[in-house]
Amino acid sequence: MAAVKVFPLKCVVQHYAWGKVGLESEVAKLTLSDDPSIAIEQEKPYAELWMGAHPKGDAIICDNRIPQKTLGEWIAKHPDCLGSKVKDIFQGQLPFLFKVLSVNISLSIQAHPTKELAVKLHTQFPDRYPDKNHKPEMAIALTPFEGLCGFRPVEEIIGFLKNVPEFRTVIGNEAAEVLENNTGDPRHVSDALKKCFTRMMNCEKKTFIDQLNMLVKRVLQEDDAGKDTTGSNGELLLRLHSQFPGDVGCFVIYFLNLVKLQPGEAMFLGANEPHAYLYGDCIECMACSDNTVRAGLTPKFIDVQTLCEMLNYTPAPAREKIFPSVRDPCDPCVSLYDPPVPDFTVIKIEVPSSVKRYKVASIDSASILLVIRGEATSTASPSEVNIRRGSVLFIAANEGVGLCIRSVDGMLLFRACCML
Ligand SMILES: [Zn+2]
């Protein structure tokens, strides 16, 4: 019998406290749709679905013809399934981790180091920085999705320095004036931004807590009086302060863009880009790494010095943070989200209801396919597999998968791979 090269996976759910609970969570809904026999607990958070071979969440193979239990074990035995280039460049490892996230409470504000910095940090502090790899990430919204990303245009930050005196106090007048007086030369702007941000992160704890309490009190009073609080970013401030009272992240909202994604829109988070996911459900793909430097909205350790040194202090408007997808000229069903890193590409496949047979193209990379909508029988050799919403398939390099589509409203699929 021919070797099995396409098979379903049962993926690992992570129940982090910030996840949406019970069936509010897209992660729970997908898991239940894939396997109706599982019980979803209504009070329990279903934060992340991990589709990959990461040691902390290696997917289980659902094909009793395969002796290996997990995807990681199978890839170790069949490294050629990765594709020749991927196998060589990434030393026989699947280079990406594919996820679904359901965010109810903000995740910590963070940034991920470049490869060079990751090596340095890992050597110096192996406990804090567990590996030598960079961790570029991309989020593609499944529902309206909110996040913080990148430094705002300087005029917006200067506006907050004027409207939010508590923010100005935390930064200090001297640094604030440097920013206000340096709006021309981009290099001076970045230096001034760095100075302001570093001052805030190093602000004495008492000053900082006092100012935050004053600010929250003032915004609440204005809110009660029916006043518009957008000049203080009031709605977001109160929301984050209720989730993380007394946290420095509550002031970070005056530095970073609030980015709102519609379903299908993406955000790419390259090295040193400050970001935080605030609310919503998304697909996420990332390089295999755990290296995270935190900046707030977290009870965890913040490495202030590394953080302030590493960040990308180039200001840009929120709309520039939306990462464009590109239509495949050869296949009208396919859009590519292809970030400027070698580790991963995400492909969106949207098959219209008029199409009943569709071929998922073979590529020179192992890939993982997730069904968001629709039902089909896949005719991958050597046997058929029924897939539906929530199903996850592993596809070895250079294998195509034919789909006989049964659903009346077409299909929506996301596929992670590595295009070198
Ligand atoms: Zn991140």
Tab-separated table of C-alpha atoms and ligand atoms in Angstrom:
chain	number	residue	atom	x	y	z
A	1	MET	CA	0.000	0.000	0.000
A	2	ALA	CA	1.178	3.536	-0.771
A	3	ALA	CA	2.458	5.574	2.147
A	4	VAL	CA	-0.070	7.842	3.853
A	5	LYS	CA	0.931	11.457	3.239
A	6	VAL	CA	-2.291	13.317	3.990
A	7	PHE	CA	-4.012	12.696	7.309
A	8	PRO	CA	-6.317	14.363	9.858
A	9	LEU	CA	-4.949	15.793	13.086
A	10	LYS	CA	-6.481	16.195	16.502
A	11	CYS	CA	-5.017	19.440	17.759
A	12	VAL	CA	-4.156	20.647	21.239
A	13	VAL	CA	-6.349	23.242	22.990
A	14	GLN	CA	-4.644	25.662	25.396
A	15	HIS	CA	-6.897	26.922	28.170
A	16	TYR	CA	-5.067	30.172	29.017
A	17	ALA	CA	-7.077	32.462	31.310
A	18	TRP	CA	-7.409	35.224	28.685
A	19	GLY	CA	-9.402	33.029	26.284
A	20	LYS	CA	-13.081	33.323	25.471
A	21	VAL	CA	-15.110	30.873	27.565
A	22	GLY	CA	-17.213	27.896	26.473
A	23	LEU	CA	-19.002	28.171	23.159
A	24	GLU	CA	-18.277	31.895	22.864
A	25	SER	CA	-14.818	30.754	21.794
A	26	GLU	CA	-14.112	30.020	18.130
A	27	VAL	CA	-11.524	27.494	19.359
A	28	ALA	CA	-14.244	25.603	21.277
A	29	LYS	CA	-16.707	25.859	18.378
A	30	LEU	CA	-14.204	24.477	15.858
A	31	THR	CA	-13.145	21.674	18.207
A	32	LEU	CA	-16.747	20.653	18.825
A	33	SER	CA	-17.612	20.752	15.128
A	34	ASP	CA	-14.642	18.517	14.345
A	35	ASP	CA	-15.524	16.059	17.113
A	36	PRO	CA	-19.155	16.269	18.340
A	37	SER	CA	-18.406	13.709	21.077
A	38	ILE	CA	-16.264	16.098	23.122
A	39	ALA	CA	-17.797	18.060	26.001
A	40	ILE	CA	-17.258	21.831	26.044
A	41	GLU	CA	-17.241	23.311	29.559
A	42	GLN	CA	-19.258	26.529	29.599
A	43	GLU	CA	-17.061	28.279	32.218
A	44	LYS	CA	-13.690	27.199	30.883
A	45	PRO	CA	-11.513	29.423	28.651
A	46	TYR	CA	-10.632	27.978	25.226
A	47	ALA	CA	-7.806	30.320	24.247
A	48	GLU	CA	-5.692	28.658	21.549
A	49	LEU	CA	-5.771	25.732	19.167
A	50	TRP	CA	-2.237	24.614	18.262
A	51	MET	CA	-1.918	23.037	14.832
A	52	GLY	CA	1.658	21.856	14.533
A	53	ALA	CA	4.436	19.808	16.070
A	54	HIS	CA	5.543	22.094	18.938
A	55	PRO	CA	6.729	19.992	21.915
A	56	LYS	CA	4.226	21.784	24.202
A	57	GLY	CA	1.325	20.906	21.906
A	58	ASP	CA	2.190	18.238	19.366
A	59	ALA	CA	-0.897	17.311	17.292
A	60	ILE	CA	-2.227	13.739	17.488
A	61	ILE	CA	-2.458	11.796	14.213
A	62	CYS	CA	-5.957	10.402	13.507
A	63	ASP	CA	-5.103	7.580	11.103
A	64	ASN	CA	-4.729	4.088	12.476
A	65	ARG	CA	-2.515	3.008	9.573
A	66	ILE	CA	0.242	5.266	10.936
A	67	PRO	CA	2.287	3.815	13.810
A	68	GLN	CA	3.493	7.187	15.151
A	69	LYS	CA	1.227	8.915	17.642
A	70	THR	CA	2.026	12.580	16.982
A	71	LEU	CA	2.886	14.817	14.059
A	72	GLY	CA	6.300	15.595	15.566
A	73	GLU	CA	7.134	11.882	15.781
A	74	TRP	CA	5.943	11.305	12.215
A	75	ILE	CA	7.987	14.207	10.796
A	76	ALA	CA	11.094	12.978	12.652
A	77	LYS	CA	10.625	9.622	10.883
A	78	HIS	CA	9.719	11.143	7.480
A	79	PRO	CA	11.696	14.415	7.157
A	80	ASP	CA	11.299	14.362	3.364
A	81	CYS	CA	7.620	15.218	3.892
A	82	LEU	CA	8.740	18.781	4.720
A	83	GLY	CA	9.898	19.437	1.156
A	84	SER	CA	13.555	19.432	0.159
A	85	LYS	CA	14.324	23.125	0.775
A	86	VAL	CA	12.348	23.342	4.025
A	87	LYS	CA	14.030	20.185	5.328
A	88	ASP	CA	17.514	21.568	4.657
A	89	ILE	CA	16.997	25.154	5.807
A	90	PHE	CA	15.030	24.317	8.968
A	91	GLN	CA	17.049	21.207	9.971
A	92	GLY	CA	14.227	18.701	9.552
A	93	GLN	CA	11.725	20.660	11.663
A	94	LEU	CA	8.351	22.101	10.707
A	95	PRO	CA	9.309	25.811	10.788
A	96	PHE	CA	5.952	27.246	11.805
A	97	LEU	CA	3.200	26.873	14.371
A	98	PHE	CA	-0.338	27.462	13.113
A	99	LYS	CA	-3.021	28.519	15.608
A	100	VAL	CA	-6.554	29.725	16.183
A	101	LEU	CA	-6.877	32.307	18.980
A	102	SER	CA	-10.030	33.396	20.833
A	103	VAL	CA	-9.161	36.502	22.838
A	104	ASN	CA	-11.470	37.728	25.601
A	105	ILE	CA	-9.029	39.639	27.832
A	106	SER	CA	-6.020	41.508	26.448
A	107	LEU	CA	-2.771	39.638	26.051
A	108	SER	CA	0.393	41.296	27.309
A	109	ILE	CA	1.907	44.111	25.270
A	110	GLN	CA	5.054	42.598	23.822
A	111	ALA	CA	7.676	42.495	21.128
A	112	HIS	CA	9.776	39.685	19.729
A	113	PRO	CA	13.517	39.936	19.107
A	114	THR	CA	15.357	39.648	15.805
A	115	LYS	CA	17.319	36.455	15.229
A	116	GLU	CA	20.583	38.183	16.234
A	117	LEU	CA	19.113	39.570	19.454
A	118	ALA	CA	17.436	36.213	20.231
A	119	VAL	CA	20.826	34.462	20.102
A	120	LYS	CA	22.344	37.090	22.408
A	121	LEU	CA	19.444	37.056	24.891
A	122	HIS	CA	19.312	33.264	24.980
A	123	THR	CA	23.036	33.072	25.724
A	124	GLN	CA	22.793	35.677	28.507
A	125	PHE	CA	19.452	34.668	30.043
A	126	PRO	CA	18.500	31.120	28.951
A	127	ASP	CA	15.657	30.935	31.516
A	128	ARG	CA	13.938	34.074	30.300
A	129	TYR	CA	14.603	33.561	26.571
A	130	PRO	CA	14.175	29.824	25.933
A	131	ASP	CA	15.501	29.524	22.368
A	132	LYS	CA	17.695	31.181	19.729
A	133	ASN	CA	14.972	31.846	17.190
A	134	HIS	CA	13.067	34.953	16.150
A	135	LYS	CA	9.274	34.899	16.414
A	136	PRO	CA	7.570	36.802	13.630
A	137	GLU	CA	3.784	36.424	13.878
A	138	MET	CA	0.790	37.072	11.685
A	139	ALA	CA	-2.833	37.345	12.789
A	140	ILE	CA	-5.721	37.037	10.318
A	141	ALA	CA	-9.099	38.048	11.743
A	142	LEU	CA	-11.953	35.520	11.782
A	143	THR	CA	-14.282	37.929	13.617
A	144	PRO	CA	-13.854	41.718	14.086
A	145	PHE	CA	-10.509	41.813	15.868
A	146	GLU	CA	-8.735	44.494	17.910
A	147	GLY	CA	-5.089	44.868	18.726
A	148	LEU	CA	-2.423	47.420	19.568
A	149	CYS	CA	0.364	47.614	17.011
A	150	GLY	CA	3.327	49.893	16.361
A	151	PHE	CA	3.923	53.501	17.441
A	152	ARG	CA	1.218	56.005	16.509
A	153	PRO	CA	1.932	58.995	14.283
A	154	VAL	CA	3.708	61.594	16.433
A	155	GLU	CA	0.866	64.151	16.117
A	156	GLU	CA	-1.448	61.674	17.874
A	157	ILE	CA	1.015	61.116	20.723
A	158	ILE	CA	1.557	64.869	21.089
A	159	GLY	CA	-2.224	65.254	21.164
A	160	PHE	CA	-2.408	62.859	24.129
A	161	LEU	CA	0.451	64.702	25.882
A	162	LYS	CA	-1.765	67.785	25.697
A	163	ASN	CA	-5.123	66.154	26.530
A	164	VAL	CA	-3.920	63.709	29.175
A	165	PRO	CA	-1.819	65.604	31.756
A	166	GLU	CA	-1.368	62.406	33.777
A	167	PHE	CA	0.355	60.811	30.760
A	168	ARG	CA	2.595	63.871	30.465
A	169	THR	CA	3.543	63.658	34.154
A	170	VAL	CA	4.541	59.995	33.825
A	171	ILE	CA	6.844	60.876	30.916
A	172	GLY	CA	8.122	64.084	32.430
A	173	ASN	CA	8.011	67.549	30.898
A	174	GLU	CA	11.555	67.475	29.575
A	175	ALA	CA	11.132	64.329	27.431
A	176	ALA	CA	7.660	65.455	26.328
A	177	GLU	CA	9.090	68.754	25.076
A	178	VAL	CA	11.849	66.968	23.158
A	179	LEU	CA	9.136	65.085	21.264
A	180	GLU	CA	7.017	68.200	20.743
A	181	ASN	CA	9.982	70.107	19.323
A	182	ASN	CA	11.264	67.339	17.013
A	183	THR	CA	8.538	66.566	14.520
A	184	GLY	CA	10.667	66.978	11.381
A	185	ASP	CA	13.699	64.711	10.919
A	186	PRO	CA	12.538	61.040	11.249
A	187	ARG	CA	15.709	60.078	13.142
A	188	HIS	CA	15.177	62.782	15.740
A	189	VAL	CA	11.526	61.740	16.022
A	190	SER	CA	12.517	58.114	16.731
A	191	ASP	CA	15.107	59.225	19.305
A	192	ALA	CA	12.530	61.444	21.011
A	193	LEU	CA	9.940	58.658	21.025
A	194	LYS	CA	12.457	56.271	22.528
A	195	LYS	CA	13.291	58.807	25.215
A	196	CYS	CA	9.602	59.316	26.096
A	197	PHE	CA	8.792	55.607	26.120
A	198	THR	CA	11.882	54.780	28.193
A	199	ARG	CA	10.975	57.504	30.733
A	200	MET	CA	7.491	56.065	31.102
A	201	MET	CA	8.734	52.491	31.550
A	202	ASN	CA	11.186	53.693	34.206
A	203	CYS	CA	8.734	56.006	35.997
A	204	GLU	CA	8.797	55.684	39.768
A	205	LYS	CA	6.059	53.298	40.845
A	206	LYS	CA	4.302	55.682	43.235
A	207	THR	CA	4.101	58.521	40.705
A	208	PHE	CA	2.857	56.152	38.121
A	209	ILE	CA	0.103	54.547	40.243
A	210	ASP	CA	-1.049	57.982	41.523
A	211	GLN	CA	-1.266	59.373	37.991
A	212	LEU	CA	-3.087	56.328	36.669
A	213	ASN	CA	-5.637	56.476	39.504
A	214	MET	CA	-6.184	60.206	38.861
A	215	LEU	CA	-6.631	59.587	35.166
A	216	VAL	CA	-9.099	56.737	35.628
A	217	LYS	CA	-11.087	58.781	38.147
A	218	ARG	CA	-11.208	61.794	35.826
A	219	VAL	CA	-12.306	59.729	32.794
A	220	LEU	CA	-15.013	58.006	34.868
A	221	GLN	CA	-16.320	61.407	36.002
A	222	GLU	CA	-16.322	62.746	32.449
A	223	ASP	CA	-18.058	59.585	31.283
A	224	ASP	CA	-20.752	59.940	33.988
A	225	ALA	CA	-21.265	63.563	32.976
A	226	GLY	CA	-21.911	62.380	29.410
A	227	LYS	CA	-18.735	64.020	28.069
A	228	ASP	CA	-16.791	62.663	25.099
A	229	THR	CA	-13.621	60.957	26.417
A	230	THR	CA	-12.005	60.076	23.092
A	231	GLY	CA	-9.305	62.734	23.688
A	232	SER	CA	-8.120	60.529	26.581
A	233	ASN	CA	-8.795	57.266	24.720
A	234	GLY	CA	-11.296	56.792	27.568
A	235	GLU	CA	-13.156	53.655	26.501
A	236	LEU	CA	-9.977	51.612	25.949
A	237	LEU	CA	-8.325	53.002	29.091
A	238	LEU	CA	-11.245	51.953	31.314
A	239	ARG	CA	-11.490	48.546	29.669
A	240	LEU	CA	-7.782	47.760	30.096
A	241	HIS	CA	-7.697	49.235	33.610
A	242	SER	CA	-10.575	46.945	34.627
A	243	GLN	CA	-8.596	43.967	33.293
A	244	PHE	CA	-5.167	45.062	34.584
A	245	PRO	CA	-5.582	47.680	37.348
A	246	GLY	CA	-2.409	49.611	38.090
A	247	ASP	CA	-0.573	48.227	35.049
A	248	VAL	CA	1.858	50.333	32.991
A	249	GLY	CA	0.127	49.002	29.862
A	250	CYS	CA	-2.757	51.385	30.587
A	251	PHE	CA	-0.488	54.265	29.541
A	252	VAL	CA	1.032	52.391	26.594
A	253	ILE	CA	-2.264	52.932	24.711
A	254	TYR	CA	-1.197	56.557	24.182
A	255	PHE	CA	1.912	55.400	22.298
A	256	LEU	CA	0.546	52.520	20.206
A	257	ASN	CA	-2.010	52.346	17.401
A	258	LEU	CA	-5.362	50.714	18.043
A	259	VAL	CA	-5.799	48.514	14.961
A	260	LYS	CA	-9.225	47.114	14.083
A	261	LEU	CA	-9.322	44.220	11.617
A	262	GLN	CA	-12.354	42.964	9.729
A	263	PRO	CA	-12.590	39.213	8.973
A	264	GLY	CA	-9.917	38.318	6.410
A	265	GLU	CA	-7.716	41.339	7.264
A	266	ALA	CA	-4.289	40.626	8.698
A	267	MET	CA	-1.629	42.166	10.899
A	268	PHE	CA	2.017	41.110	10.543
A	269	LEU	CA	4.241	41.520	13.589
A	270	GLY	CA	7.865	41.585	12.547
A	271	ALA	CA	10.825	41.789	14.903
A	272	ASN	CA	10.804	44.600	17.499
A	273	GLU	CA	7.241	45.694	16.684
A	274	PRO	CA	5.328	46.410	19.922
A	275	HIS	CA	1.898	44.764	19.896
A	276	ALA	CA	-0.932	43.261	21.922
A	277	TYR	CA	-4.052	41.371	20.978
A	278	LEU	CA	-7.064	42.911	22.722
A	279	TYR	CA	-10.214	41.130	21.586
A	280	GLY	CA	-11.614	38.791	18.944
A	281	ASP	CA	-10.930	35.517	17.146
A	282	CYS	CA	-8.131	35.037	14.648
A	283	ILE	CA	-5.930	32.623	12.780
A	284	GLU	CA	-2.306	33.024	13.801
A	285	CYS	CA	0.871	31.726	12.268
A	286	MET	CA	4.342	32.143	13.736
A	287	ALA	CA	7.877	30.878	13.612
A	288	CYS	CA	8.588	28.173	16.197
A	289	SER	CA	9.871	30.134	19.190
A	290	ASP	CA	8.824	31.340	22.646
A	291	ASN	CA	10.963	34.490	22.768
A	292	THR	CA	8.801	37.326	24.058
A	293	VAL	CA	9.812	40.625	25.672
A	294	ARG	CA	6.874	42.097	27.580
A	295	ALA	CA	5.875	45.747	27.959
A	296	GLY	CA	2.753	45.721	30.106
A	297	LEU	CA	-0.758	44.308	30.660
A	298	THR	CA	0.860	41.406	32.426
A	299	PRO	CA	1.720	40.170	35.904
A	300	LYS	CA	4.844	38.602	34.340
A	301	PHE	CA	8.390	39.958	34.437
A	302	ILE	CA	9.128	42.975	32.236
A	303	ASP	CA	12.712	43.295	30.997
A	304	VAL	CA	12.547	47.100	30.740
A	305	GLN	CA	16.071	47.688	29.498
A	306	THR	CA	15.965	45.081	26.696
A	307	LEU	CA	12.491	46.241	25.721
A	308	CYS	CA	13.305	49.953	25.508
A	309	GLU	CA	16.475	49.268	23.528
A	310	MET	CA	14.985	46.888	20.978
A	311	LEU	CA	11.696	48.494	19.881
A	312	ASN	CA	10.983	49.826	16.423
A	313	TYR	CA	10.302	53.518	17.147
A	314	THR	CA	9.128	54.378	13.639
A	315	PRO	CA	5.714	56.014	13.881
A	316	ALA	CA	3.027	55.066	11.338
A	317	PRO	CA	-0.766	55.320	11.100
A	318	ALA	CA	-2.970	52.374	12.130
A	319	ARG	CA	-4.108	51.676	8.546
A	320	GLU	CA	-0.490	50.948	7.538
A	321	LYS	CA	-0.407	48.133	10.066
A	322	ILE	CA	-2.921	46.101	8.042
A	323	PHE	CA	-0.950	43.541	6.058
A	324	PRO	CA	-2.265	43.108	2.500
A	325	SER	CA	-3.080	39.720	1.032
A	326	VAL	CA	-2.393	39.038	-2.653
A	327	ARG	CA	-4.728	37.203	-5.049
A	328	ASP	CA	-3.157	34.221	-6.773
A	329	PRO	CA	-3.267	35.042	-10.506
A	330	CYS	CA	-3.617	31.323	-11.313
A	331	ASP	CA	-6.457	30.513	-8.905
A	332	PRO	CA	-9.278	32.974	-8.143
A	333	CYS	CA	-10.096	31.081	-4.899
A	334	VAL	CA	-6.660	31.715	-3.387
A	335	SER	CA	-5.238	34.719	-1.502
A	336	LEU	CA	-1.707	34.704	-0.107
A	337	TYR	CA	-0.564	36.322	3.126
A	338	ASP	CA	3.158	36.199	2.498
A	339	PRO	CA	5.163	38.084	5.132
A	340	PRO	CA	8.813	39.147	4.582
A	341	VAL	CA	10.198	36.194	6.577
A	342	PRO	CA	11.055	32.710	5.285
A	343	ASP	CA	9.360	30.774	8.102
A	344	PHE	CA	5.729	30.771	6.967
A	345	THR	CA	3.041	31.855	4.505
A	346	VAL	CA	-0.701	31.568	5.049
A	347	ILE	CA	-3.033	30.798	2.151
A	348	LYS	CA	-6.732	31.595	2.292
A	349	ILE	CA	-8.851	29.367	0.039
A	350	GLU	CA	-12.418	30.534	-0.470
A	351	VAL	CA	-14.332	28.195	-2.764
A	352	PRO	CA	-17.645	29.633	-4.014
A	353	SER	CA	-20.859	27.586	-3.768
A	354	SER	CA	-20.918	27.060	-7.556
A	355	VAL	CA	-17.705	24.986	-7.433
A	356	LYS	CA	-18.181	21.349	-6.382
A	357	ARG	CA	-14.751	19.939	-7.152
A	358	TYR	CA	-11.641	21.745	-6.051
A	359	LYS	CA	-7.985	20.749	-6.013
A	360	VAL	CA	-5.824	21.973	-3.144
A	361	ALA	CA	-2.577	22.489	-5.070
A	362	SER	CA	0.563	20.531	-4.303
A	363	ILE	CA	3.463	22.689	-3.100
A	364	ASP	CA	7.075	21.973	-2.179
A	365	SER	CA	6.365	22.369	1.545
A	366	ALA	CA	4.545	20.462	4.233
A	367	SER	CA	1.342	22.294	5.072
A	368	ILE	CA	-1.516	22.299	7.541
A	369	LEU	CA	-5.055	22.898	6.325
A	370	LEU	CA	-7.885	24.121	8.590
A	371	VAL	CA	-11.543	24.098	7.560
A	372	ILE	CA	-13.434	27.168	8.809
A	373	ARG	CA	-16.578	26.627	6.743
A	374	GLY	CA	-17.978	23.836	4.588
A	375	GLU	CA	-17.847	20.064	4.176
A	376	ALA	CA	-16.111	17.827	1.666
A	377	THR	CA	-14.653	14.436	0.964
A	378	SER	CA	-10.961	14.650	0.264
A	379	THR	CA	-9.669	12.185	-2.286
A	380	ALA	CA	-6.050	12.181	-1.208
A	381	SER	CA	-4.390	8.843	-1.800
A	382	PRO	CA	-4.521	6.177	-0.587
A	383	SER	CA	-7.990	6.699	0.894
A	384	GLU	CA	-10.802	9.191	1.308
A	385	VAL	CA	-11.190	11.466	4.339
A	386	ASN	CA	-14.333	13.394	5.240
A	387	ILE	CA	-13.563	16.939	6.343
A	388	ARG	CA	-15.843	19.608	7.779
A	389	ARG	CA	-15.697	22.827	9.802
A	390	GLY	CA	-12.990	22.342	12.441
A	391	SER	CA	-11.127	19.569	10.592
A	392	VAL	CA	-7.347	19.915	10.373
A	393	LEU	CA	-5.356	18.029	7.732
A	394	PHE	CA	-1.613	17.570	7.471
A	395	ILE	CA	-0.467	17.540	3.833
A	396	ALA	CA	3.065	16.362	3.017
A	397	ALA	CA	5.102	18.324	0.451
A	398	ASN	CA	4.207	17.758	-3.197
A	399	GLU	CA	0.855	16.133	-2.405
A	400	GLY	CA	-2.317	17.561	-3.921
A	401	VAL	CA	-5.709	17.047	-2.292
A	402	GLY	CA	-8.882	16.812	-4.359
A	403	LEU	CA	-12.086	17.962	-2.642
A	404	CYS	CA	-15.633	16.832	-3.498
A	405	ILE	CA	-17.581	19.605	-1.841
A	406	ARG	CA	-20.884	18.679	-0.189
A	407	SER	CA	-21.792	21.932	1.549
A	408	VAL	CA	-24.165	24.294	-0.286
A	409	ASP	CA	-22.385	27.503	0.732
A	410	GLY	CA	-18.890	26.683	-0.528
A	411	MET	CA	-15.822	26.373	1.688
A	412	LEU	CA	-13.405	28.592	3.577
A	413	LEU	CA	-10.007	27.073	4.321
A	414	PHE	CA	-6.734	28.410	5.710
A	415	ARG	CA	-3.484	26.642	4.928
A	416	ALA	CA	-0.104	27.329	6.539
A	417	CYS	CA	3.045	26.404	4.667
A	418	CYS	CA	6.597	27.555	4.015
A	419	MET	CA	7.330	29.086	0.604
A	420	LEU	CA	11.036	29.411	0.043
B	1	ZN	ZN	3.468	38.437	19.925
